[in-house]
Every structure is written in structure tokens, then in C-alpha cells.
């Protein structure tokens, strides 16, 4: 721990020590992992069963090739419209929904995911933290030596001697910060190059083309060439765009699968994913411009149906969704959309049937099960409340990071009059939301309702004692 060098009462603190405190504080901020901010507040995550399944299908062979298939690596969708993807905690790849929409082919998005898998396989996060720790130690030592020179120079000046040592000390204090920054940026550039090469290898090992990765990086290098013009390549955390793309092209074209095209069925799933993202995330006018009525393709009809239901025209939306189902009657996500539209349109009882079918076709996807449980609870039918509880309990057992499942489970138990379980489920929902006080209050109330030592009592006690997410 850094020693506190605050001024003591009745005694003036040397100016050099005050400056050192500020510099060391700045150094501490420089080396704080980016992941820490994400950890405290949590990134704004989007959840969707269809898109998550597609991303799992994209990453599964890549992770297998990287030797990470047993690590339970997940892809999380960030609520951000810009094109970006990154790794931050060693167990998840984060990708902005903007990257989903702007990737025109599966191969382009798979290439980005392969690059990020390269970071995971290379252990770049842990290595970066180690490198930062080593660089920080060296920087602090150098700064302390510089401060010593400043103090010596100040003493010499007070005795009327040359103060050159003080000036040298000032330079010694500031120089380590520049060296630290240069060292870290150089290290990050090397990691990016290594991730590019690893990504191409994983794609080749899985008989996929690296062209999509190249096309994506080339596109964004062109967008950034003007901004990067005149920039010092050693001040960039990533390699300079032109150089990086040229290097990528050189070794990517060696792949025997360079010209391999995406499977048409996978391309359609990709196009449906992009249409769905547009329908949910963009304004209706934007959706209609992107997918005009003259476009009769399935993805365009999907996007328009979503935009129609989201903007209040339930009858027209259901008719459009029924049209989609006429083309693909076994598409789980078309059934899910119909159920969601009816549920949010105030018709939960009518939503049950399409959601049941969606659960069946999607192999009991937990997020869809939660929506079915919600429809059963909202239908206010005592005959189905036990079914709702059974479905919701199964869903939250397999999907542990969705508070809505516990919230709906709490409502179901409340309808049944089981207030101990209702309080416990509400506490679990609050816990997942990071609402510390509410979670403990509800868990305490649940604990008082359960018999001592029962499973519910133990779970409530665990919540009371647990460290909250992000705390």
C-alpha cells in the first residue's frame, strides 16, 4: 500500500513530496485495469436467445481449435451501436451490437471473434497485467530516485551551490511516465499482432476463410487513415492501420480456405440476426428505410414485423409474424416473437401457446422459458401457476445471470401464497441486479419465514453473507 504523505500538523511538508504524491497517484490510475470499471458497474448487456445461439455456433469451432472449448467462454452483446469487440475478464468476449449489424457476412464477424479468441488463448490479459505491474515498479523506483536528486538539488541551492541536480531530478521524475506509456503501448501492439496471427490460424484449422477478418480490418483502417495521418506509430495501442492490414493480408492469403464462401443457410441466419437487431435497436423510420416494403426477403419482413409490434400496432404485427411462420413454421424465434408481441401487447393468455412452441423448438432455451413463465404468471390462471414455477425454476437453474427469471418466480410464488419462497426469489433478483440493501432486506425476511436449516433458509443466509456483485 502506498504510504500516505499528507502534511502533518504543525509541520510543513516538503514541496517535492507533495509532487511525488500526485505523480504516484497518477501512476496508480495508469495501471488500474480497464476491467475494474466494468466490474464495478457492469457493461450494458443485451440478451436474446436467437442471437446468443448464433454466436455460440460461430465461436464453438474457434474455441475448440484454440483449446478453450472446456473453459465455458461466453459471448456477451454490449448495448452500443459502434463497431467494437474486446475481452476484459478472461471468460467472455464482448461484442457491440453495432458489430453485429455492420458485419455483412458470417465470416466477417467470425473473423473478429477469432481475433478476440487469440487474445484469450494467448493469455494476453494476465500477461498485460504482469507487464504493467513490472513497468509500474520500475517507474516508481525511477521516480523515487528522481525525487532524491530534486531534494539534493534543493539542499544544494539553499547552501548557495549549483541547483543543476534539482533540474536533473525533475527530468528523472517525468521521464519514467513517458517510458511507461511507450513500453505499454508497444506491448499492446505486439499482442494485437499476435492475436491477428492466432485468429488466422484458428480459422484455417477450422477450414474457414480469414478473408472476413481481413475485409473488416481493411474497412476500418480506411476509415481511420485520415485520423491516423501524421500520428506517431509508437503512440498507438494498436499497430498503424495500413501496416497492420498489410501484414494481415500477407499471412491470411496463405490460407487454403481464403476464397471459401459462407454456407447460404448460415448467411440467412446472419441476415435474420442483423434484421432482428435493427428492428429492436433502431427507430421505426430507420428500420423502414433499411428494409423498405419493396424488399420481400425474409430478413426484411422480420425487421418490419418487429418494428411494427414495438411501435404499438399489435394486430398488423401478428399478421406479419404469421406470414413469417407460413414460410418457416418450425422457426423457434418466429414463435418467440409472436409470443413476445402478444405478451407485451397485453394478451398474456394468447402468448402462452406460441411461447410453448418456441420453448419446444429451441430445446428449452432458458430465456424463452422465462418469457413463457412470465406469460403463465400474467395470465392469472391458478391452474397453471405450478407449471409456471416449475418452468421458471428450471430456467434460473441454467441461466444464473438473468434477474427477470427470479422476479417472475417471486410473482408466481406470491400468487400461490408461498411468501417465504417469494421473498427469497425477490432477494435473488436484487442480488443479481447488484441492489445490495434490497437483497439483504428481502433475504432477511425470507430467512425469518423459513425453518432453520432448510434449503431456503440456507440460501437466504448465503445472500445475507455474500459479497454483492461489483462490491
Short mmCIF file of N, CA, C and O in Angstrom, two decimals, residues 138-218:
data_model
loop_
_atom_site.label_atom_id
_atom_site.label_comp_id
_atom_site.label_asym_id
_atom_site.label_seq_id
_atom_site.Cartn_x
_atom_site.Cartn_y
_atom_site.Cartn_z
N UNK A 138 9.22 -0.42 -11.86
CA UNK A 138 10.39 0.27 -12.39
C UNK A 138 10.17 1.77 -12.42
O UNK A 138 11.07 2.56 -12.11
N UNK A 139 8.95 2.18 -12.77
CA UNK A 139 8.65 3.60 -12.85
C UNK A 139 8.72 4.25 -11.47
O UNK A 139 9.29 5.33 -11.30
N UNK A 140 8.18 3.58 -10.46
CA UNK A 140 8.18 4.15 -9.11
C UNK A 140 9.59 4.28 -8.60
O UNK A 140 9.97 5.31 -8.00
N UNK A 141 10.43 3.26 -8.84
CA UNK A 141 11.83 3.32 -8.38
C UNK A 141 12.53 4.50 -9.06
O UNK A 141 13.24 5.29 -8.41
N UNK A 142 12.34 4.62 -10.38
CA UNK A 142 12.98 5.72 -11.10
C UNK A 142 12.51 7.07 -10.61
O UNK A 142 13.28 8.02 -10.47
N UNK A 143 11.22 7.17 -10.30
CA UNK A 143 10.67 8.44 -9.82
C UNK A 143 11.21 8.78 -8.43
O UNK A 143 11.51 9.93 -8.12
N UNK A 144 11.35 7.75 -7.58
CA UNK A 144 11.91 8.00 -6.24
C UNK A 144 13.35 8.47 -6.34
O UNK A 144 13.78 9.37 -5.60
N UNK A 145 14.12 7.86 -7.28
CA UNK A 145 15.49 8.33 -7.47
C UNK A 145 15.51 9.77 -7.97
O UNK A 145 16.35 10.57 -7.56
N UNK A 146 14.54 10.09 -8.84
CA UNK A 146 14.45 11.46 -9.32
C UNK A 146 14.13 12.43 -8.22
O UNK A 146 14.68 13.53 -8.14
N UNK A 147 13.23 12.03 -7.33
CA UNK A 147 12.87 12.89 -6.20
C UNK A 147 14.08 13.09 -5.30
O UNK A 147 14.33 14.19 -4.78
N UNK A 148 14.88 12.02 -5.12
CA UNK A 148 16.09 12.16 -4.31
C UNK A 148 17.03 13.20 -4.89
O UNK A 148 17.61 14.01 -4.16
N UNK A 149 17.15 13.18 -6.22
CA UNK A 149 18.01 14.18 -6.87
C UNK A 149 17.45 15.58 -6.69
O UNK A 149 18.19 16.55 -6.51
N UNK A 150 16.09 15.70 -6.74
CA UNK A 150 15.46 17.01 -6.55
C UNK A 150 15.72 17.54 -5.15
O UNK A 150 16.01 18.71 -4.94
N UNK A 151 15.60 16.63 -4.16
CA UNK A 151 15.84 17.06 -2.78
C UNK A 151 17.29 17.49 -2.60
O UNK A 151 17.59 18.51 -1.97
N UNK A 152 18.21 16.69 -3.17
CA UNK A 152 19.62 17.04 -3.06
C UNK A 152 19.90 18.38 -3.72
O UNK A 152 20.64 19.22 -3.20
N UNK A 153 19.28 18.59 -4.88
CA UNK A 153 19.46 19.86 -5.57
C UNK A 153 18.91 21.03 -4.78
O UNK A 153 19.50 22.11 -4.73
N UNK A 154 17.75 20.80 -4.12
CA UNK A 154 17.15 21.86 -3.32
C UNK A 154 18.05 22.22 -2.16
O UNK A 154 18.22 23.40 -1.82
N UNK A 155 18.65 21.21 -1.52
CA UNK A 155 19.56 21.48 -0.39
C UNK A 155 20.79 22.22 -0.86
O UNK A 155 21.26 23.15 -0.22
N UNK A 156 21.30 21.77 -2.04
CA UNK A 156 22.47 22.45 -2.57
C UNK A 156 22.17 23.90 -2.89
O UNK A 156 22.97 24.79 -2.63
N UNK A 157 20.98 24.16 -3.41
CA UNK A 157 20.60 25.52 -3.73
C UNK A 157 20.49 26.38 -2.49
O UNK A 157 20.85 27.55 -2.49
N UNK A 158 20.01 25.79 -1.38
CA UNK A 158 19.86 26.56 -0.15
C UNK A 158 21.21 26.92 0.43
O UNK A 158 21.34 27.87 1.19
N UNK A 159 22.26 26.15 0.06
CA UNK A 159 23.60 26.45 0.54
C UNK A 159 24.36 27.33 -0.45
O UNK A 159 25.55 27.54 -0.31
N UNK A 160 23.63 27.77 -1.48
CA UNK A 160 24.25 28.66 -2.45
C UNK A 160 25.00 27.95 -3.56
O UNK A 160 25.68 28.56 -4.36
N UNK A 161 24.89 26.63 -3.64
CA UNK A 161 25.59 25.87 -4.66
C UNK A 161 24.73 25.71 -5.90
O UNK A 161 23.57 26.15 -5.93
N UNK A 162 25.29 25.03 -6.90
CA UNK A 162 24.59 24.84 -8.18
C UNK A 162 23.33 24.01 -7.98
O UNK A 162 23.35 23.01 -7.26
N UNK A 163 22.22 24.41 -8.61
CA UNK A 163 20.95 23.67 -8.49
C UNK A 163 20.70 22.78 -9.69
O UNK A 163 19.58 22.39 -9.95
N UNK A 164 21.73 22.43 -10.45
CA UNK A 164 21.55 21.57 -11.62
C UNK A 164 21.00 20.21 -11.26
O UNK A 164 20.23 19.61 -12.02
N UNK A 165 21.39 19.71 -10.09
CA UNK A 165 20.88 18.40 -9.66
C UNK A 165 19.38 18.41 -9.52
O UNK A 165 18.70 17.41 -9.78
N UNK A 166 18.83 19.56 -9.11
CA UNK A 166 17.38 19.66 -8.96
C UNK A 166 16.70 19.55 -10.31
O UNK A 166 15.67 18.90 -10.46
N UNK A 167 17.30 20.22 -11.33
CA UNK A 167 16.71 20.13 -12.67
C UNK A 167 16.80 18.71 -13.22
O UNK A 167 15.88 18.22 -13.87
N UNK A 168 17.92 18.05 -12.94
CA UNK A 168 18.06 16.66 -13.38
C UNK A 168 17.02 15.80 -12.70
O UNK A 168 16.41 14.91 -13.30
N UNK A 169 16.77 16.07 -11.42
CA UNK A 169 15.77 15.30 -10.69
C UNK A 169 14.39 15.49 -11.27
O UNK A 169 13.61 14.52 -11.37
N UNK A 170 14.06 16.72 -11.66
CA UNK A 170 12.74 16.96 -12.26
C UNK A 170 12.58 16.14 -13.54
O UNK A 170 11.54 15.54 -13.79
N UNK A 171 13.64 16.11 -14.36
CA UNK A 171 13.58 15.32 -15.59
C UNK A 171 13.45 13.84 -15.28
O UNK A 171 12.73 13.10 -15.95
N UNK A 172 14.13 13.39 -14.22
CA UNK A 172 14.08 11.98 -13.85
C UNK A 172 12.70 11.57 -13.35
O UNK A 172 12.31 10.41 -13.45
N UNK A 173 11.96 12.53 -12.78
CA UNK A 173 10.61 12.23 -12.30
C UNK A 173 9.64 12.10 -13.47
O UNK A 173 8.79 11.22 -13.49
N UNK A 174 9.77 12.98 -14.47
CA UNK A 174 8.81 12.96 -15.58
C UNK A 174 9.14 11.90 -16.62
O UNK A 174 8.24 11.34 -17.26
N UNK A 175 10.42 11.58 -16.79
CA UNK A 175 10.80 10.62 -17.84
C UNK A 175 10.19 9.24 -17.66
O UNK A 175 9.76 8.63 -18.65
N UNK A 176 10.13 8.68 -16.43
CA UNK A 176 9.56 7.33 -16.30
C UNK A 176 8.12 7.21 -16.78
O UNK A 176 7.73 6.15 -17.26
N UNK A 177 7.34 8.28 -16.64
CA UNK A 177 5.95 8.20 -17.10
C UNK A 177 5.88 8.02 -18.61
O UNK A 177 5.10 7.20 -19.11
N UNK A 178 6.71 8.77 -19.34
CA UNK A 178 6.73 8.63 -20.81
C UNK A 178 7.23 7.25 -21.20
O UNK A 178 6.70 6.61 -22.13
N UNK A 179 8.25 6.76 -20.49
CA UNK A 179 8.77 5.44 -20.79
C UNK A 179 7.74 4.36 -20.50
O UNK A 179 7.58 3.40 -21.27
N UNK A 180 7.01 4.53 -19.39
CA UNK A 180 5.97 3.57 -19.02
C UNK A 180 4.91 3.50 -20.12
O UNK A 180 4.53 2.42 -20.57
N UNK A 181 4.46 4.67 -20.58
CA UNK A 181 3.43 4.70 -21.62
C UNK A 181 3.94 4.06 -22.90
O UNK A 181 3.24 3.25 -23.53
N UNK A 182 5.17 4.40 -23.30
CA UNK A 182 5.73 3.84 -24.53
C UNK A 182 5.88 2.33 -24.43
O UNK A 182 5.56 1.59 -25.37
N UNK A 183 6.33 1.85 -23.27
CA UNK A 183 6.52 0.41 -23.07
C UNK A 183 5.20 -0.33 -23.17
O UNK A 183 5.09 -1.37 -23.83
N UNK A 184 4.17 0.19 -22.52
CA UNK A 184 2.88 -0.49 -22.51
C UNK A 184 2.22 -0.49 -23.88
O UNK A 184 1.63 -1.48 -24.30
N UNK A 185 2.31 0.64 -24.60
CA UNK A 185 1.71 0.70 -25.93
C UNK A 185 2.41 -0.25 -26.89
O UNK A 185 1.77 -0.92 -27.71
N UNK A 186 3.73 -0.34 -26.78
CA UNK A 186 4.47 -1.28 -27.61
C UNK A 186 4.06 -2.71 -27.32
O UNK A 186 3.89 -3.53 -28.23
N UNK A 187 3.88 -3.02 -26.04
CA UNK A 187 3.48 -4.37 -25.64
C UNK A 187 2.09 -4.69 -26.18
O UNK A 187 1.84 -5.79 -26.68
N UNK A 188 1.16 -3.71 -26.13
CA UNK A 188 -0.19 -3.93 -26.63
C UNK A 188 -0.18 -4.11 -28.15
O UNK A 188 -0.94 -4.93 -28.68
N UNK A 189 0.67 -3.36 -28.84
CA UNK A 189 0.75 -3.54 -30.30
C UNK A 189 1.18 -4.96 -30.64
O UNK A 189 0.64 -5.57 -31.56
N UNK A 190 2.14 -5.47 -29.90
CA UNK A 190 2.61 -6.83 -30.16
C UNK A 190 1.51 -7.84 -29.88
O UNK A 190 1.34 -8.83 -30.62
N UNK A 191 0.71 -7.62 -28.84
CA UNK A 191 -0.40 -8.51 -28.54
C UNK A 191 -1.43 -8.50 -29.66
O UNK A 191 -1.98 -9.56 -30.01
N UNK A 192 -1.72 -7.34 -30.23
CA UNK A 192 -2.67 -7.26 -31.33
C UNK A 192 -2.17 -8.05 -32.54
O UNK A 192 -2.93 -8.78 -33.18
N UNK A 193 -0.90 -7.91 -32.84
CA UNK A 193 -0.33 -8.66 -33.97
C UNK A 193 -0.40 -10.16 -33.71
O UNK A 193 -0.73 -10.96 -34.61
N UNK A 194 -0.10 -10.56 -32.48
CA UNK A 194 -0.17 -11.98 -32.13
C UNK A 194 -1.60 -12.51 -32.24
O UNK A 194 -1.83 -13.65 -32.68
N UNK A 195 -2.58 -11.69 -31.82
CA UNK A 195 -3.99 -12.10 -31.89
C UNK A 195 -4.43 -12.24 -33.35
O UNK A 195 -5.23 -13.13 -33.68
N UNK A 196 -3.95 -11.36 -34.22
CA UNK A 196 -4.26 -11.48 -35.65
C UNK A 196 -3.78 -12.84 -36.17
O UNK A 196 -4.53 -13.56 -36.85
N UNK A 197 -2.54 -13.17 -35.87
CA UNK A 197 -1.97 -14.41 -36.38
C UNK A 197 -2.67 -15.63 -35.79
O UNK A 197 -2.94 -16.61 -36.50
N UNK A 198 -3.00 -15.55 -34.49
CA UNK A 198 -3.70 -16.66 -33.86
C UNK A 198 -5.08 -16.83 -34.48
O UNK A 198 -5.54 -17.96 -34.73
N UNK A 199 -5.77 -15.72 -34.72
CA UNK A 199 -7.10 -15.78 -35.31
C UNK A 199 -7.08 -16.44 -36.68
O UNK A 199 -7.94 -17.27 -37.00
N UNK A 200 -6.10 -16.08 -37.50
CA UNK A 200 -5.98 -16.70 -38.83
C UNK A 200 -5.72 -18.20 -38.69
O UNK A 200 -6.28 -19.02 -39.44
N UNK A 201 -4.88 -18.57 -37.74
CA UNK A 201 -4.60 -19.99 -37.53
C UNK A 201 -5.87 -20.76 -37.14
O UNK A 201 -6.13 -21.85 -37.66
N UNK A 202 -6.66 -20.17 -36.21
CA UNK A 202 -7.88 -20.85 -35.78
C UNK A 202 -8.86 -21.01 -36.94
O UNK A 202 -9.53 -22.04 -37.08
N UNK A 203 -8.95 -19.98 -37.77
CA UNK A 203 -9.85 -20.04 -38.92
C UNK A 203 -9.39 -21.11 -39.91
O UNK A 203 -10.19 -21.88 -40.45
N UNK A 204 -8.09 -21.16 -40.13
CA UNK A 204 -7.55 -22.17 -41.05
C UNK A 204 -7.75 -23.58 -40.49
O UNK A 204 -8.14 -24.51 -41.22
N UNK A 205 -7.52 -23.73 -39.20
CA UNK A 205 -7.69 -25.05 -38.57
C UNK A 205 -9.13 -25.54 -38.64
O UNK A 205 -9.39 -26.75 -38.63
N UNK A 206 -10.08 -24.60 -38.72
CA UNK A 206 -11.50 -24.98 -38.79
C UNK A 206 -12.04 -24.88 -40.20
O UNK A 206 -13.25 -24.88 -40.41
N UNK A 207 -11.13 -24.78 -41.18
CA UNK A 207 -11.47 -24.74 -42.60
C UNK A 207 -12.42 -23.58 -42.92
O UNK A 207 -13.38 -23.72 -43.67
N UNK A 208 -12.12 -22.42 -42.32
CA UNK A 208 -12.87 -21.20 -42.61
C UNK A 208 -11.93 -20.16 -43.19
O UNK A 208 -10.73 -20.15 -42.91
N UNK A 209 -12.50 -19.25 -43.94
CA UNK A 209 -11.69 -18.24 -44.60
C UNK A 209 -11.31 -17.12 -43.64
O UNK A 209 -12.15 -16.65 -42.87
N UNK A 210 -10.05 -16.64 -43.72
CA UNK A 210 -9.67 -15.45 -42.96
C UNK A 210 -9.98 -14.15 -43.71
O UNK A 210 -9.64 -13.07 -43.25
N UNK A 211 -10.61 -14.28 -44.88
CA UNK A 211 -10.89 -13.08 -45.68
C UNK A 211 -11.80 -12.11 -44.94
O UNK A 211 -11.64 -10.89 -45.04
N UNK A 212 -12.76 -12.64 -44.18
CA UNK A 212 -13.68 -11.75 -43.46
C UNK A 212 -12.95 -10.90 -42.44
O UNK A 212 -13.25 -9.71 -42.28
N UNK A 213 -11.98 -11.48 -41.74
CA UNK A 213 -11.18 -10.70 -40.79
C UNK A 213 -10.42 -9.61 -41.53
O UNK A 213 -10.40 -8.44 -41.12
N UNK A 214 -9.80 -9.99 -42.64
CA UNK A 214 -9.06 -9.02 -43.44
C UNK A 214 -9.97 -7.90 -43.95
O UNK A 214 -9.63 -6.72 -43.87
N UNK A 215 -11.14 -8.27 -44.48
CA UNK A 215 -12.07 -7.26 -45.01
C UNK A 215 -12.50 -6.28 -43.92
O UNK A 215 -12.59 -5.07 -44.17
N UNK A 216 -12.76 -6.80 -42.73
CA UNK A 216 -13.20 -5.93 -41.63
C UNK A 216 -12.09 -4.97 -41.23
O UNK A 216 -12.32 -3.77 -41.11
N UNK A 217 -10.87 -5.49 -41.05
CA UNK A 217 -9.77 -4.62 -40.63
C UNK A 217 -9.40 -3.63 -41.73
O UNK A 217 -9.05 -2.48 -41.44
N UNK A 218 -9.48 -4.07 -42.99
CA UNK A 218 -9.18 -3.15 -44.09
C UNK A 218 -10.20 -2.02 -44.14
O UNK A 218 -9.84 -0.85 -44.33
#
